[in-house]
Structure formats: structure tokens, C-alpha cells
Coordinates of C-alpha atoms in Angstrom, one line a residue:
M1191 CA 15.3 -13.1 -46.3
I1192 CA 13.1 -10.1 -47.0
V1193 CA 13.6 -8.8 -43.4
N1194 CA 17.4 -9.2 -43.7
S1195 CA 17.4 -7.5 -47.0
N1196 CA 15.5 -4.5 -45.5
L1197 CA 17.9 -4.4 -42.6
W1198 CA 20.9 -4.3 -44.9
R1199 CA 19.3 -1.6 -47.0
F1200 CA 18.7 0.5 -43.9
E1201 CA 22.3 0.0 -42.9
K1202 CA 23.5 1.3 -46.3
K1203 CA 21.1 4.2 -46.2
F1204 CA 22.3 5.2 -42.7
L1205 CA 26.0 4.9 -43.5
A1206 CA 25.4 7.0 -46.6
M1207 CA 24.4 10.0 -44.4
N1208 CA 27.0 12.4 -43.2
I1209 CA 27.8 12.6 -39.5
K1210 CA 25.4 15.5 -38.7
Q1211 CA 22.5 13.6 -40.4
Q1212 CA 23.4 10.4 -38.6
H1213 CA 23.5 12.3 -35.2
R1214 CA 20.1 14.0 -36.0
F1215 CA 18.6 10.5 -36.7
L1216 CA 20.1 9.0 -33.5
Y1217 CA 18.9 12.0 -31.4
K1218 CA 15.3 11.4 -32.8
I1219 CA 15.5 7.8 -31.6
L1220 CA 16.6 8.9 -28.1
A1221 CA 14.0 11.7 -28.0
V1222 CA 11.2 9.1 -28.7
A1223 CA 12.6 6.8 -26.0
A1224 CA 12.8 9.7 -23.5
L1225 CA 9.3 10.9 -24.4
S1226 CA 8.0 7.3 -23.9
F1227 CA 9.8 7.1 -20.5
F1228 CA 8.2 10.3 -19.2
I1229 CA 4.8 9.2 -20.4
G1230 CA 5.4 5.9 -18.6
L1231 CA 6.2 7.9 -15.4
M1232 CA 3.0 9.9 -15.8
I1233 CA 0.9 6.8 -16.2
M1234 CA 2.6 5.2 -13.2
D1235 CA 1.8 8.3 -11.1
R1236 CA -1.9 8.0 -12.0
L1237 CA -2.1 4.3 -11.0
D1238 CA -3.9 3.3 -7.8
K1239 CA -1.3 2.8 -5.1
E1240 CA -1.6 0.2 -2.3
V1241 CA 0.7 -1.9 -0.2
L1242 CA -0.6 -5.3 -1.4
P1243 CA -2.9 -6.1 -4.3
K1244 CA -6.5 -6.6 -3.6
V1245 CA -7.5 -10.2 -3.5
D1246 CA -11.1 -11.4 -3.5
Q1247 CA -11.0 -13.7 -0.4
G1248 CA -14.7 -14.5 -0.6
Q1249 CA -15.5 -13.2 2.9
F1250 CA -16.1 -10.0 4.8
I1251 CA -17.3 -8.8 8.2
V1252 CA -20.5 -7.0 9.2
K1253 CA -20.4 -5.4 12.7
V1254 CA -23.6 -4.4 14.5
N1255 CA -23.1 -1.7 17.2
M1256 CA -26.1 -1.1 19.5
P1257 CA -26.2 1.8 22.1
V1258 CA -23.9 1.1 25.1
G1259 CA -25.8 -0.7 27.8
T1260 CA -28.0 -2.7 25.5
K1261 CA -28.8 -6.1 26.9
L1262 CA -27.3 -9.1 25.3
E1263 CA -30.7 -10.5 24.3
V1264 CA -31.6 -7.3 22.3
T1265 CA -28.3 -7.4 20.6
D1266 CA -28.9 -11.0 19.7
E1267 CA -32.3 -10.2 18.2
M1268 CA -30.8 -7.5 16.0
A1269 CA -27.9 -9.8 14.9
E1270 CA -30.4 -12.4 14.0
L1271 CA -32.4 -9.9 11.9
V1272 CA -29.2 -8.8 10.1
E1273 CA -28.1 -12.5 9.6
K1274 CA -31.5 -13.3 7.9
Q1275 CA -31.1 -10.5 5.5
I1276 CA -27.6 -11.5 4.7
M1277 CA -28.6 -15.2 4.1
S1278 CA -31.2 -14.0 1.6
I1279 CA -28.5 -13.0 -0.8
E1280 CA -27.9 -15.7 -3.4
D1281 CA -24.1 -15.7 -3.3
V1282 CA -23.8 -16.1 0.5
L1283 CA -22.7 -19.5 1.6
N1284 CA -22.9 -19.3 5.4
T1285 CA -22.3 -16.9 8.3
A1286 CA -20.7 -17.0 11.8
V1287 CA -22.0 -14.7 14.5
S1288 CA -20.2 -13.5 17.7
I1289 CA -22.1 -11.5 20.3
G1290 CA -20.7 -9.9 23.4
S1291 CA -17.5 -11.9 23.7
S1292 CA -15.3 -10.9 26.7
K1293 CA -13.0 -8.0 26.2
G1294 CA -9.3 -8.7 25.7
E1295 CA -9.7 -12.0 24.0
G1296 CA -9.1 -10.6 20.5
A1297 CA -8.4 -7.6 18.4
E1298 CA -10.5 -5.4 16.3
G1299 CA -11.5 -7.2 13.2
G1300 CA -11.3 -10.6 15.0
V1301 CA -13.9 -12.5 17.0
G1302 CA -13.1 -11.0 20.4
G1303 CA -13.2 -7.7 22.1
L1304 CA -17.0 -7.2 21.8
L1305 CA -19.3 -5.6 24.4
A1306 CA -22.8 -6.9 25.1
S1307 CA -24.1 -4.2 22.8
Q1308 CA -21.9 -5.4 19.8
A1309 CA -22.2 -8.3 17.4
Q1310 CA -20.0 -9.4 14.6
I1311 CA -21.0 -11.5 11.6
L1312 CA -18.4 -13.2 9.4
V1313 CA -19.9 -13.7 5.9
N1314 CA -18.5 -16.5 3.7
L1315 CA -19.4 -16.4 0.0
K1316 CA -19.8 -19.3 -2.4
P1317 CA -16.7 -20.3 -4.4
E1318 CA -18.6 -20.2 -7.6
R1319 CA -20.4 -16.9 -7.9
K1320 CA -21.2 -14.2 -10.4
R1321 CA -20.5 -11.2 -8.1
S1322 CA -17.3 -10.1 -6.3
S1323 CA -17.2 -9.7 -2.6
L1324 CA -17.5 -5.9 -2.9
Q1325 CA -20.6 -6.2 -5.1
V1326 CA -22.2 -8.6 -2.6
L1327 CA -21.3 -6.3 0.3
D1328 CA -22.9 -3.3 -1.6
M1329 CA -26.1 -5.4 -2.0
I1330 CA -26.2 -6.2 1.7
K1331 CA -25.6 -2.5 2.5
D1332 CA -28.5 -1.4 0.3
T1333 CA -30.8 -4.1 2.0
L1334 CA -29.9 -3.2 5.6
D1335 CA -30.1 0.6 5.0
G1336 CA -33.8 0.1 4.2
L1337 CA -34.7 -1.6 7.4
A1338 CA -36.5 0.6 10.0
Q1339 CA -35.8 -1.9 12.8
L1340 CA -32.0 -1.0 12.6
K1341 CA -32.5 2.7 13.1
N1342 CA -30.8 2.5 16.5
A1343 CA -27.9 0.3 15.3
E1344 CA -24.7 1.3 13.6
I1345 CA -23.7 -1.1 10.8
D1346 CA -20.0 -1.3 9.9
Y1347 CA -18.6 -3.2 6.9
I1348 CA -15.1 -4.6 6.9
L1349 CA -13.9 -6.0 3.5
Q1350 CA -10.6 -7.6 4.1
E1351 CA -9.1 -7.6 0.6
S1352 CA -5.7 -8.4 1.9
E1353 CA -4.8 -11.2 4.2
F1354 CA -2.6 -8.9 6.2
A1355 CA -5.1 -6.1 6.7
A1356 CA -7.5 -5.9 9.7
G1357 CA -9.5 -3.2 11.5
A1358 CA -8.7 0.3 10.4
A1359 CA -6.0 -1.0 8.1
A1360 CA -8.7 -2.7 6.1
K1361 CA -10.4 0.6 5.3
P1362 CA -9.2 2.6 2.3
V1363 CA -9.7 6.0 4.1
A1364 CA -8.4 6.5 7.6
V1365 CA -7.8 9.8 9.4
Q1366 CA -6.0 9.7 12.8
V1367 CA -6.8 12.3 15.5
Q1368 CA -4.5 12.4 18.5
G1369 CA -4.6 14.5 21.6
Y1370 CA -5.7 14.5 25.3
D1371 CA -9.0 16.1 25.8
Y1372 CA -11.8 13.9 24.3
E1373 CA -14.2 16.9 24.0
V1374 CA -11.7 18.8 21.8
M1375 CA -10.9 15.6 19.8
R1376 CA -14.6 14.9 19.3
G1377 CA -15.1 18.3 17.7
Y1378 CA -12.3 17.6 15.2
V1379 CA -13.8 14.1 14.5
E1380 CA -17.3 15.5 13.7
K1381 CA -15.8 18.1 11.4
I1382 CA -13.8 15.4 9.5
Q1383 CA -16.8 13.0 9.3
N1384 CA -19.1 15.7 7.9
K1385 CA -16.5 16.4 5.2
L1386 CA -16.1 12.7 4.3
R1387 CA -19.9 12.3 4.0
L1388 CA -20.0 15.0 1.4
I1389 CA -17.4 13.3 -0.9
R1390 CA -18.9 11.3 -3.7
G1391 CA -18.1 7.6 -3.6
V1392 CA -17.5 7.5 0.2
Y1393 CA -19.8 5.5 2.5
G1394 CA -19.7 4.0 5.9
V1395 CA -18.1 7.0 7.6
Q1396 CA -17.4 6.0 11.3
N1397 CA -15.1 6.5 14.2
D1398 CA -13.8 4.1 16.8
L1399 CA -14.6 6.4 19.7
A1400 CA -16.6 4.1 22.1
Q1401 CA -19.9 5.5 23.4
P1402 CA -19.7 6.9 26.9
S1403 CA -20.8 4.5 29.6
P1404 CA -22.2 5.3 33.1
E1405 CA -19.6 5.1 35.8
T1406 CA -19.0 5.9 39.5
K1407 CA -16.2 8.4 39.8
V1408 CA -13.9 8.5 42.9
D1409 CA -11.9 11.7 43.0
I1410 CA -9.1 11.3 45.6
D1411 CA -8.0 14.2 47.6
R1412 CA -4.3 13.5 47.7
R1413 CA -3.6 16.1 50.4
K1414 CA -6.0 14.5 52.9
A1415 CA -4.9 11.0 51.9
A1416 CA -1.3 11.9 52.7
L1417 CA -2.5 13.5 56.0
Y1418 CA -4.2 10.3 57.1
G1419 CA -1.3 8.2 55.7
V1420 CA -3.6 6.3 53.3
S1421 CA -2.1 5.5 49.9
V1422 CA -3.9 6.1 46.6
K1423 CA -3.6 2.4 45.8
D1424 CA -5.5 1.4 49.0
I1425 CA -8.3 3.9 48.2
S1426 CA -8.7 2.7 44.6
L1427 CA -8.6 -1.0 45.5
T1428 CA -11.2 -0.5 48.2
A1429 CA -13.5 1.4 45.9
K1430 CA -13.0 -1.1 43.1
A1431 CA -13.7 -4.1 45.3
A1432 CA -16.9 -2.5 46.6
I1433 CA -18.3 -1.3 43.3
D1434 CA -16.9 -3.6 40.6
G1435 CA -16.0 -6.5 42.9
A1436 CA -13.0 -8.8 43.4
V1437 CA -12.5 -12.4 42.3
P1438 CA -10.8 -14.2 45.2
T1439 CA -11.4 -17.7 43.8
T1440 CA -13.2 -19.8 41.1
F1441 CA -15.8 -22.5 41.2
K1442 CA -14.9 -25.6 39.2
A1443 CA -17.6 -27.9 37.9
A1444 CA -17.7 -30.3 35.0
G1445 CA -14.5 -29.0 33.5
R1446 CA -15.7 -25.3 33.7
E1447 CA -14.2 -22.5 35.8
I1448 CA -16.7 -19.9 37.0
D1449 CA -15.4 -16.7 38.7
I1450 CA -16.8 -16.0 42.2
R1451 CA -17.1 -12.2 42.4
V1452 CA -17.5 -10.5 45.8
R1453 CA -18.9 -7.0 46.0
L1454 CA -21.6 -4.9 47.7
K1455 CA -25.3 -5.5 47.0
E1456 CA -26.8 -3.5 44.1
D1457 CA -28.8 -1.2 46.5
D1458 CA -25.6 -0.4 48.4
R1459 CA -23.6 0.2 45.2
N1460 CA -26.2 2.6 43.9
N1461 CA -26.2 4.6 47.2
L1462 CA -23.4 7.1 47.2
Q1463 CA -23.8 7.9 50.8
K1464 CA -23.3 4.2 51.8
L1465 CA -20.2 4.1 49.5
G1466 CA -18.8 7.0 51.3
E1467 CA -19.0 5.1 54.6
L1468 CA -16.5 2.4 53.3
L1469 CA -13.6 2.1 55.8
I1470 CA -10.0 2.2 54.9
M1471 CA -7.2 1.4 57.4
S1472 CA -4.9 4.3 58.3
P1473 CA -1.5 3.1 59.5
V1474 CA -0.7 6.5 60.8
L1475 CA -3.8 6.8 63.1
E1476 CA -3.9 3.0 63.5
S1477 CA -7.6 3.2 63.0
E1478 CA -10.1 3.2 60.1
V1479 CA -11.0 6.2 58.0
A1480 CA -14.2 6.6 55.9
L1481 CA -13.8 6.8 52.2
K1482 CA -15.7 10.1 52.1
E1483 CA -12.9 11.7 54.2
V1484 CA -10.3 11.2 51.5
A1485 CA -12.3 11.2 48.3
T1486 CA -15.4 12.6 46.5
I1487 CA -17.8 10.1 45.0
T1488 CA -20.0 11.2 42.1
R1489 CA -22.0 9.7 39.1
G1490 CA -21.1 10.5 35.5
F1491 CA -20.2 9.2 32.1
G1492 CA -16.8 8.3 30.9
P1493 CA -15.2 6.5 27.9
S1494 CA -15.8 2.8 27.9
E1495 CA -12.5 2.3 25.9
I1496 CA -9.4 4.4 25.5
R1497 CA -7.2 3.8 22.4
R1498 CA -3.6 4.9 22.4
Q1499 CA -0.9 5.1 19.8
N1500 CA 2.6 6.3 20.7
Q1501 CA 1.3 7.0 24.2
S1502 CA -1.3 9.5 22.9
R1503 CA -5.1 9.1 23.0
T1504 CA -6.2 8.3 19.4
I1505 CA -9.5 8.4 17.6
M1506 CA -9.6 6.9 14.1
V1507 CA -12.1 8.1 11.5
T1508 CA -12.6 5.5 8.8
A1509 CA -14.6 5.2 5.6
N1510 CA -15.2 2.8 2.7
L1511 CA -15.1 3.5 -1.0
E1512 CA -17.5 2.5 -3.7
E1513 CA -16.2 0.1 -6.4
K1514 CA -15.9 2.8 -9.1
A1515 CA -14.6 5.6 -6.8
D1516 CA -11.3 7.3 -7.7
K1517 CA -9.3 6.4 -4.6
Q1518 CA -6.3 8.7 -5.2
K1519 CA -8.5 11.7 -6.0
I1520 CA -10.5 11.2 -2.8
L1521 CA -7.3 10.9 -0.7
D1522 CA -6.0 14.0 -2.3
D1523 CA -9.2 15.9 -1.4
V1524 CA -9.0 14.6 2.2
V1525 CA -5.4 15.8 2.5
A1526 CA -6.2 19.2 1.1
F1527 CA -9.1 19.5 3.5
L1528 CA -6.9 18.6 6.5
K1529 CA -4.3 21.2 5.4
D1530 CA -6.8 24.0 5.0
N1531 CA -8.8 23.4 8.2
F1532 CA -6.2 22.1 10.7
K1533 CA -3.2 24.2 9.9
T1534 CA -2.7 25.3 13.5
L1535 CA -3.6 22.9 16.3
P1536 CA -3.1 23.2 20.1
E1537 CA 0.1 21.7 21.5
G1538 CA -0.2 18.0 21.9
Y1539 CA -2.8 17.5 19.1
S1540 CA -2.2 16.1 15.6
I1541 CA -4.4 15.1 12.6
G1542 CA -3.3 13.2 9.5
L1543 CA -3.9 10.3 7.2
S1544 CA -3.3 6.9 8.7
G1545 CA -3.8 3.3 7.8
E1546 CA -3.1 2.3 4.2
A1547 CA -2.0 5.8 3.1
I1548 CA 0.9 5.8 5.5
E1549 CA 1.7 2.2 4.9
V1550 CA 1.9 2.8 1.1
K1551 CA 4.3 5.7 1.6
D1552 CA 6.6 3.7 3.9
A1553 CA 6.5 0.6 1.7
F1554 CA 7.3 2.5 -1.5
T1555 CA 10.2 4.4 0.2
K1556 CA 11.8 1.1 1.2
I1557 CA 11.1 -0.6 -2.2
V1558 CA 12.5 2.4 -4.2
F1559 CA 15.7 2.2 -2.0
A1560 CA 15.9 -1.5 -2.8
L1561 CA 15.5 -0.8 -6.6
I1562 CA 18.3 1.9 -6.5
L1563 CA 20.5 -0.5 -4.6
S1564 CA 20.0 -3.3 -7.1
I1565 CA 20.8 -0.9 -10.0
V1566 CA 24.0 0.3 -8.2
L1567 CA 25.2 -3.3 -7.5
T1568 CA 24.4 -4.3 -11.1
Y1569 CA 26.4 -1.4 -12.4
M1570 CA 29.4 -2.2 -10.1
I1571 CA 29.5 -5.8 -11.3
M1572 CA 29.4 -4.8 -15.0
A1573 CA 32.0 -2.2 -14.5
S1574 CA 34.4 -4.7 -13.0
Q1575 CA 33.7 -7.2 -15.9
F1576 CA 33.9 -4.6 -18.7
E1577 CA 36.8 -2.8 -17.1
S1578 CA 35.0 0.4 -18.1
L1579 CA 32.8 3.0 -16.4
I1580 CA 31.2 4.2 -19.7
Q1581 CA 29.9 1.0 -21.3
P1582 CA 28.0 -0.3 -18.2
L1583 CA 26.4 3.1 -18.0
I1584 CA 25.2 2.7 -21.5
I1585 CA 23.8 -0.7 -20.7
M1586 CA 21.9 0.7 -17.7
F1587 CA 19.7 2.7 -20.2
T1588 CA 17.8 -0.6 -20.5
V1589 CA 16.2 -0.1 -17.1
P1590 CA 14.2 3.1 -17.9
L1591 CA 13.1 1.3 -21.1
A1592 CA 11.6 -1.4 -18.9
I1593 CA 9.7 1.1 -16.8
I1594 CA 7.7 2.2 -19.9
G1595 CA 6.3 -1.3 -20.4
V1596 CA 5.7 -1.8 -16.7
A1597 CA 3.5 1.3 -16.6
I1598 CA 1.6 0.5 -19.7
A1599 CA 1.0 -3.2 -18.7
L1600 CA -0.3 -2.2 -15.3
F1601 CA -2.6 0.5 -16.8
I1602 CA -4.0 -1.8 -19.4
S1603 CA -4.7 -4.6 -16.9
H1604 CA -6.2 -2.2 -14.3
T1605 CA -3.6 -3.3 -11.8
S1606 CA -2.5 -1.1 -9.0
L1607 CA 1.0 0.0 -8.2
N1608 CA 1.9 -2.1 -5.1
A1609 CA 4.7 -3.8 -3.4
I1610 CA 4.3 -6.9 -5.6
S1611 CA 4.4 -5.1 -8.9
L1612 CA 7.4 -3.0 -7.7
L1613 CA 9.1 -6.3 -6.8
G1614 CA 8.7 -7.3 -10.5
L1615 CA 10.4 -4.0 -11.4
I1616 CA 13.3 -4.8 -9.1
L1617 CA 13.7 -8.2 -10.8
L1618 CA 13.7 -6.5 -14.2
G1619 CA 16.6 -4.3 -13.0
G1620 CA 18.8 -7.4 -13.1
V1621 CA 17.2 -9.1 -16.2
V1622 CA 16.8 -6.4 -18.9
V1623 CA 20.5 -5.5 -18.6
N1624 CA 21.3 -8.9 -20.2
N1625 CA 20.1 -7.6 -23.6
G1626 CA 22.4 -4.6 -23.3
I1627 CA 25.3 -6.8 -22.2
V1628 CA 24.9 -9.1 -25.2
L1629 CA 24.8 -6.1 -27.6
I1630 CA 27.8 -4.2 -26.1
E1631 CA 29.9 -7.3 -25.8
Y1632 CA 29.4 -8.2 -29.4
V1633 CA 30.0 -4.7 -30.6
N1634 CA 33.3 -4.7 -28.8
Q1635 CA 34.2 -8.0 -30.5
R1636 CA 33.4 -6.6 -34.0
R1637 CA 35.4 -3.4 -33.3
A1638 CA 38.3 -5.5 -32.2
A1639 CA 38.1 -7.3 -35.5
G1640 CA 38.6 -3.9 -37.3
E1641 CA 35.0 -2.7 -38.0
D1642 CA 34.0 0.9 -37.7
V1643 CA 31.9 1.8 -34.6
V1644 CA 28.8 2.6 -36.7
V1645 CA 28.9 -0.5 -38.8
A1646 CA 29.7 -2.7 -35.7
A1647 CA 26.8 -1.2 -33.7
I1648 CA 24.2 -1.5 -36.5
R1649 CA 25.1 -5.0 -37.5
T1650 CA 25.2 -6.2 -33.9
S1651 CA 21.7 -5.0 -33.5
Q1652 CA 20.6 -6.9 -36.6
I1653 CA 22.4 -10.1 -35.8
R1654 CA 21.5 -10.2 -32.1
A1655 CA 17.8 -9.3 -32.6
R1656 CA 16.7 -12.9 -33.0
P1657 CA 18.4 -14.4 -29.9
I1658 CA 17.4 -11.5 -27.7
A1659 CA 13.8 -11.7 -28.9
M1660 CA 13.7 -15.5 -28.3
T1661 CA 15.0 -15.0 -24.8
A1662 CA 12.5 -12.3 -24.0
V1663 CA 9.5 -14.1 -25.5
S1664 CA 10.3 -17.3 -23.6
S1665 CA 10.4 -15.4 -20.3
M1666 CA 7.1 -13.6 -21.1
V1667 CA 5.3 -16.8 -22.1
G1668 CA 6.6 -18.4 -18.9
S1669 CA 5.1 -15.6 -16.8
L1670 CA 1.8 -15.5 -18.7
P1671 CA -0.1 -18.2 -16.6
L1672 CA 0.8 -16.3 -13.4
A1673 CA -0.3 -13.0 -14.9
L1674 CA -3.6 -14.5 -15.9
G1675 CA -4.3 -15.7 -12.3
F1676 CA -4.2 -19.4 -13.1
G1677 CA -4.0 -21.3 -9.8
G1678 CA -6.8 -19.5 -8.0
A1679 CA -6.7 -17.0 -5.1
S1680 CA -3.4 -18.4 -3.7
T1681 CA -1.5 -17.2 -6.7
A1682 CA -3.6 -14.0 -7.5
I1683 CA -1.4 -11.9 -5.2
Q1684 CA 1.6 -12.6 -7.4
A1685 CA -0.1 -11.6 -10.6
P1686 CA 1.0 -8.0 -10.5
M1687 CA 4.6 -9.1 -10.5
A1688 CA 4.1 -11.2 -13.6
I1689 CA 2.3 -8.4 -15.4
A1690 CA 5.1 -6.0 -14.6
I1691 CA 7.7 -8.5 -15.8
I1692 CA 5.9 -9.1 -19.1
G1693 CA 5.4 -5.4 -19.8
G1694 CA 9.0 -4.5 -18.9
L1695 CA 10.5 -7.3 -21.0
F1696 CA 8.4 -6.3 -24.0
S1697 CA 9.3 -2.6 -24.1
S1698 CA 12.9 -3.1 -23.1
T1699 CA 13.5 -5.8 -25.7
L1700 CA 11.9 -3.7 -28.4
L1701 CA 13.6 -0.4 -27.6
T1702 CA 17.0 -1.8 -26.6
L1703 CA 17.8 -2.8 -30.2
F1704 CA 17.5 0.9 -31.2
V1705 CA 18.4 2.9 -28.2
I1706 CA 21.5 1.0 -27.0
P1707 CA 23.3 1.2 -30.4
S1708 CA 22.3 4.9 -30.7
V1709 CA 23.7 5.7 -27.3
Y1710 CA 26.8 3.7 -28.0
I1711 CA 27.6 5.5 -31.3
L1712 CA 27.0 8.9 -29.8
T1713 CA 29.1 8.2 -26.8
E1714 CA 32.0 6.8 -28.7
R1715 CA 32.0 9.7 -31.1
F1716 CA 31.8 12.1 -28.2
I1717 CA 34.8 10.4 -26.6
A1718 CA 36.6 10.5 -29.9
R1719 CA 35.9 14.2 -30.3
I1720 CA 37.3 14.9 -26.8
M1721 CA 40.4 12.8 -27.5
D1722 CA 40.9 14.6 -30.8
K1723 CA 41.1 17.9 -29.0
F1724 CA 44.0 16.7 -26.8
Y1725 CA 45.8 14.2 -29.1
G1726 CA 44.4 14.7 -32.6
S1727 CA 42.3 11.9 -33.9
G1728 CA 40.3 10.5 -36.7
E1729 CA 36.9 12.0 -37.0
E1730 CA 37.8 12.5 -40.7
E1731 CA 38.7 8.8 -40.8
E1732 CA 35.1 7.9 -39.7
E1733 CA 33.7 10.1 -42.5
D1734 CA 36.1 8.5 -45.0
D1735 CA 35.0 5.0 -43.9
A1736 CA 31.4 5.9 -44.2
A1737 CA 31.9 7.3 -47.7
A1738 CA 33.9 4.4 -48.8
Y1739 CA 31.2 2.0 -47.6
S1740 CA 28.5 3.9 -49.4
E1741 CA 30.4 3.9 -52.6
G1742 CA 31.1 0.2 -52.5
G1743 CA 29.1 -2.7 -54.0
D1744 CA 25.5 -3.6 -53.4
E1745 CA 26.3 -6.4 -51.0
P1746 CA 27.7 -5.6 -47.6
T1747 CA 30.8 -7.0 -46.1
P1748 CA 30.0 -10.5 -44.7
P1749 CA 29.3 -10.3 -41.0
L1750 CA 31.3 -12.0 -38.3
P1751 CA 30.0 -15.2 -36.7
A1752 CA 26.9 -14.6 -34.5
S1753 CA 28.2 -16.5 -31.5
V1754 CA 30.0 -14.5 -28.7

């Protein structure tokens, strides 16, 4: 009763004002709402941005890279040493070690694709633990950095905080260098790595350029090969069979298949003169030609692995971030460094951010398009139902009001701006308009019953406040368990959506009761003023109605029924 009495008293006080005073008061309400909206946008711009929210999966990967050519036994010893140090951490449950698995059986970040000089340790943490996966990883890093036995080994840490991220995509910082000449690209990579090492909060700076491995090079003289009528394919197959070997068949025993590789003896393979004496059949001469007649055989070093993207050789420079590091600031520093130092590059070369930074940009572009499309479709439906273009536009003011609460809720809960939280914003685009629909529809009913626009708008806001609040509170309470992460890691990825919904509903419900009536009154009076210029109308009648109401009795006119 006290609240209703205050509301009626506010109504009388507002109607006692002249039109200019009323407009000034309504403009103040809109100014506060606009200021809050821009503050919300500023907060949202400062939030961490990622494709998917980080989820503590309770596991991570430690990779041990020894110099190329290291024997499998030595790699095994180093992996065992690292494994013992990892198992000494209290929160570690168990580990799974893979060493020198055959190439081509898996992808980076998986259990395959390892050389004899590489080992990969999958670390599983205890379900009940005091530290997060990142904190445990930092402890392991500090422990391994102090071991002198690992001075010849490179240790890489991959914390997969998303079920869909692997390899370079799992690293928060990734710079992609593309080109053709590895020597030129290596210079760019070293410059980028030196910069990343100087940035505070960055650790584990590495690149995926495989160490060069010794090789026997066969440079074919195509002019001589054509003269002898020998194809490049025949030359390469002959050299490969002699040096690397060929597998004509397999040996099967006890359910196992073992390749039988045929090639020259080691002494002959290491003798370049003997390799040059290999014979290749010439169909033109109908006789055999020595390999040294059509090719030059030398020793050297070459890349053990070539990575390509979009048909261009690619080297990826990656780095991890400490738990308290400002990710967005670091990425901005990296972008500024790349722009300042690599403005002009030779033709065919390119350098830029990759991995998560590019995925975030692409994902946000698509989600923003989906949000705009949902708003347009919602407006079209309301326009057809209201048979008006203005009133649905007034109702759409509820969407910016929701953005205010979304930004504040994500900021308070330390939640990043990601695809899941933006999905909640898209859902709000079709939910918060319900409050505006309820208000505008009831205002139209009261005006059809003969009430003045100001009286109808204010009384509608008072009468509809309770059902609107009840609807919003029930929706927020229903989303609360999901926002708090009840249900474990399986539902934690959906928590940002629930947080966004709760914040958006709260701000939109609170501000809609003030903003929508204000916009409605100002819009209707603006339309009336325009109509008055062309047809002559009753702005004076509105002033007379307001004056008559203010001079009336203490009790207001009984309101219409609350039901629509």
C-alpha cells in the first residue's frame, strides 16, 4: 500500500508539471539509460575475448623435444625423469607417456606424429584438488626449469582449456609466418620470439620449425636426363630405394605384420661414390646409365618436416600466458610490434596473428550477424502484429538495456566474452522485448478507453511492474544453477550463457519500466506536433488535461483492469 501510494503521488507530481518540465524529466531518464548503455559497451570491450569459455578439464600435455637424431633410449630416459618430477606433485593422479610413435598416425597435440627424439606425457589430475590445472602446470614448469639434466631438452606445455582446441589453437598467443625460403623465415621467427620473451607474463615461447636432419641430396640434371631419355621419376625412385629402401612385402607372425625393407648396406649408403654407380635403364639407348651421369649426389641438412597452410610454407610461433597476465594487452602489444617491424615484406611472405585471435574475430563476426538478424526478424514480427512501424521500434529499446546488464554481469563474475555468452545475448534479443510488448499493448488499451497518453503510460508502468518483475525473477532464478556451475565440468561451458541471461534480464526489467514509457510519451508528442503543423491538433488539449488532473481531488481516477 505504501509503494502504491508513492507511485500515485509521483504520478500527480509529474502531471502537475508543464510540458517542458515533463520533457526535461523524460530526457534525463533517457540520458541516464544512454550513459549506462555506453558504459556497458566500454566494459564489454575490456572483457577477455575467446571463442569458447575456458574449462578446467583436469589434464594437460607436456612435450619433451630432444635434439634430432637422439636415440629412442635416451629420449626414454629423459621422459622417465620428467614423469617422476610430475608424479611428485600432490594433485597429479596419473600420466600416460608416448615416445617416438610413427609419423602420420596422429596430429599435433595427440599421441601420434612423434620422432624418436620426441616424447609426450598426458597428465591427468585428481578430481578433488585444491589447485587448478594452470596452477599445477606452473608448479611443474618451475620444477623442470631447475633440472640441469634437461638442459638439452625443450619442454613444451599444452593446456587444453577447450575440448575443441589442440596444438597451436590451444596456445593463447600464436603468430603465423608464411613464405618460401626457410632462412628468411627463420630470421623473422627469431625476431618475433625475442620480442615475446621480453613481454611480461609470457612464457614457453616456441616455434614448430622442426630441427634440420642430415640427408643425402640428389640434384637431378634435367637436361642430361632428357638427353638419355630417363624420367625424373625413375631417378628419384632408384635413389630412394637404394638409400631409404623399399618395402616389397611384409612378414606375418603371431598376428603381427613386420615390413621387409630392401636397401643397400650401410657402408654402401654412406659412400657417395658407390651411390653414383647405381644404374638406371635408359629406353633411348636401350642400356643402363649411371646415376652420377644424370644427377649430383651431396650430403647436407634439410627440414625434417614441412608445414603448409593455403599451399604456403608456414612456421608458427606460439607462447603461453601466466594466470594473471592481461591477455588482451599482450595481444595488442604483439599486433603493434608486427605492424611496426614488418610493414614491408618481400612478395610471397606474410606475418600475422593466428590461432585463437583469428578464430575469435571470425566467430564474433558471425555471431554479431546472427544477433542483428534476430533483432530484424523480431521487429518485423512485431510490426505486422501492431500494424505500426513506430511502436515496435520503441519496444526494441529494451535490447540495448539488456546489454548493460550482460556487460556488468560478465565483468563481476570474471567471465570472458565468448561465443556462449553472446549466444545468451541473442536469446535475450527475443526475450526482453516481451516486457516492452506488455507495456505498449496495455498503453494502447488504456488510450483506446479515453485516457491521456501521459496518464496511460505512467499507470501502465505502475500496474504492469509486478507481473513483469515476477516473470523476470522466475527466469533468473531458473538460470541461477547453470550460472553457478552446478552439474560439474559438463555444464560449466554453458555458465556464461546463463550469466548473460541473468544480467540482461535484470537490467532490462529494471530500466524498461522507466525508459519505454518515456520514449512512448516523447514519440507520441513528437508525432502530435508534426500532425499539428499539417492538420492542426491538440497540444493545448494535452496541457488542459494535465492541468485538470492536477487540480482534481487527492485520489486518482480508478485504473482499468490489469489484465490484457
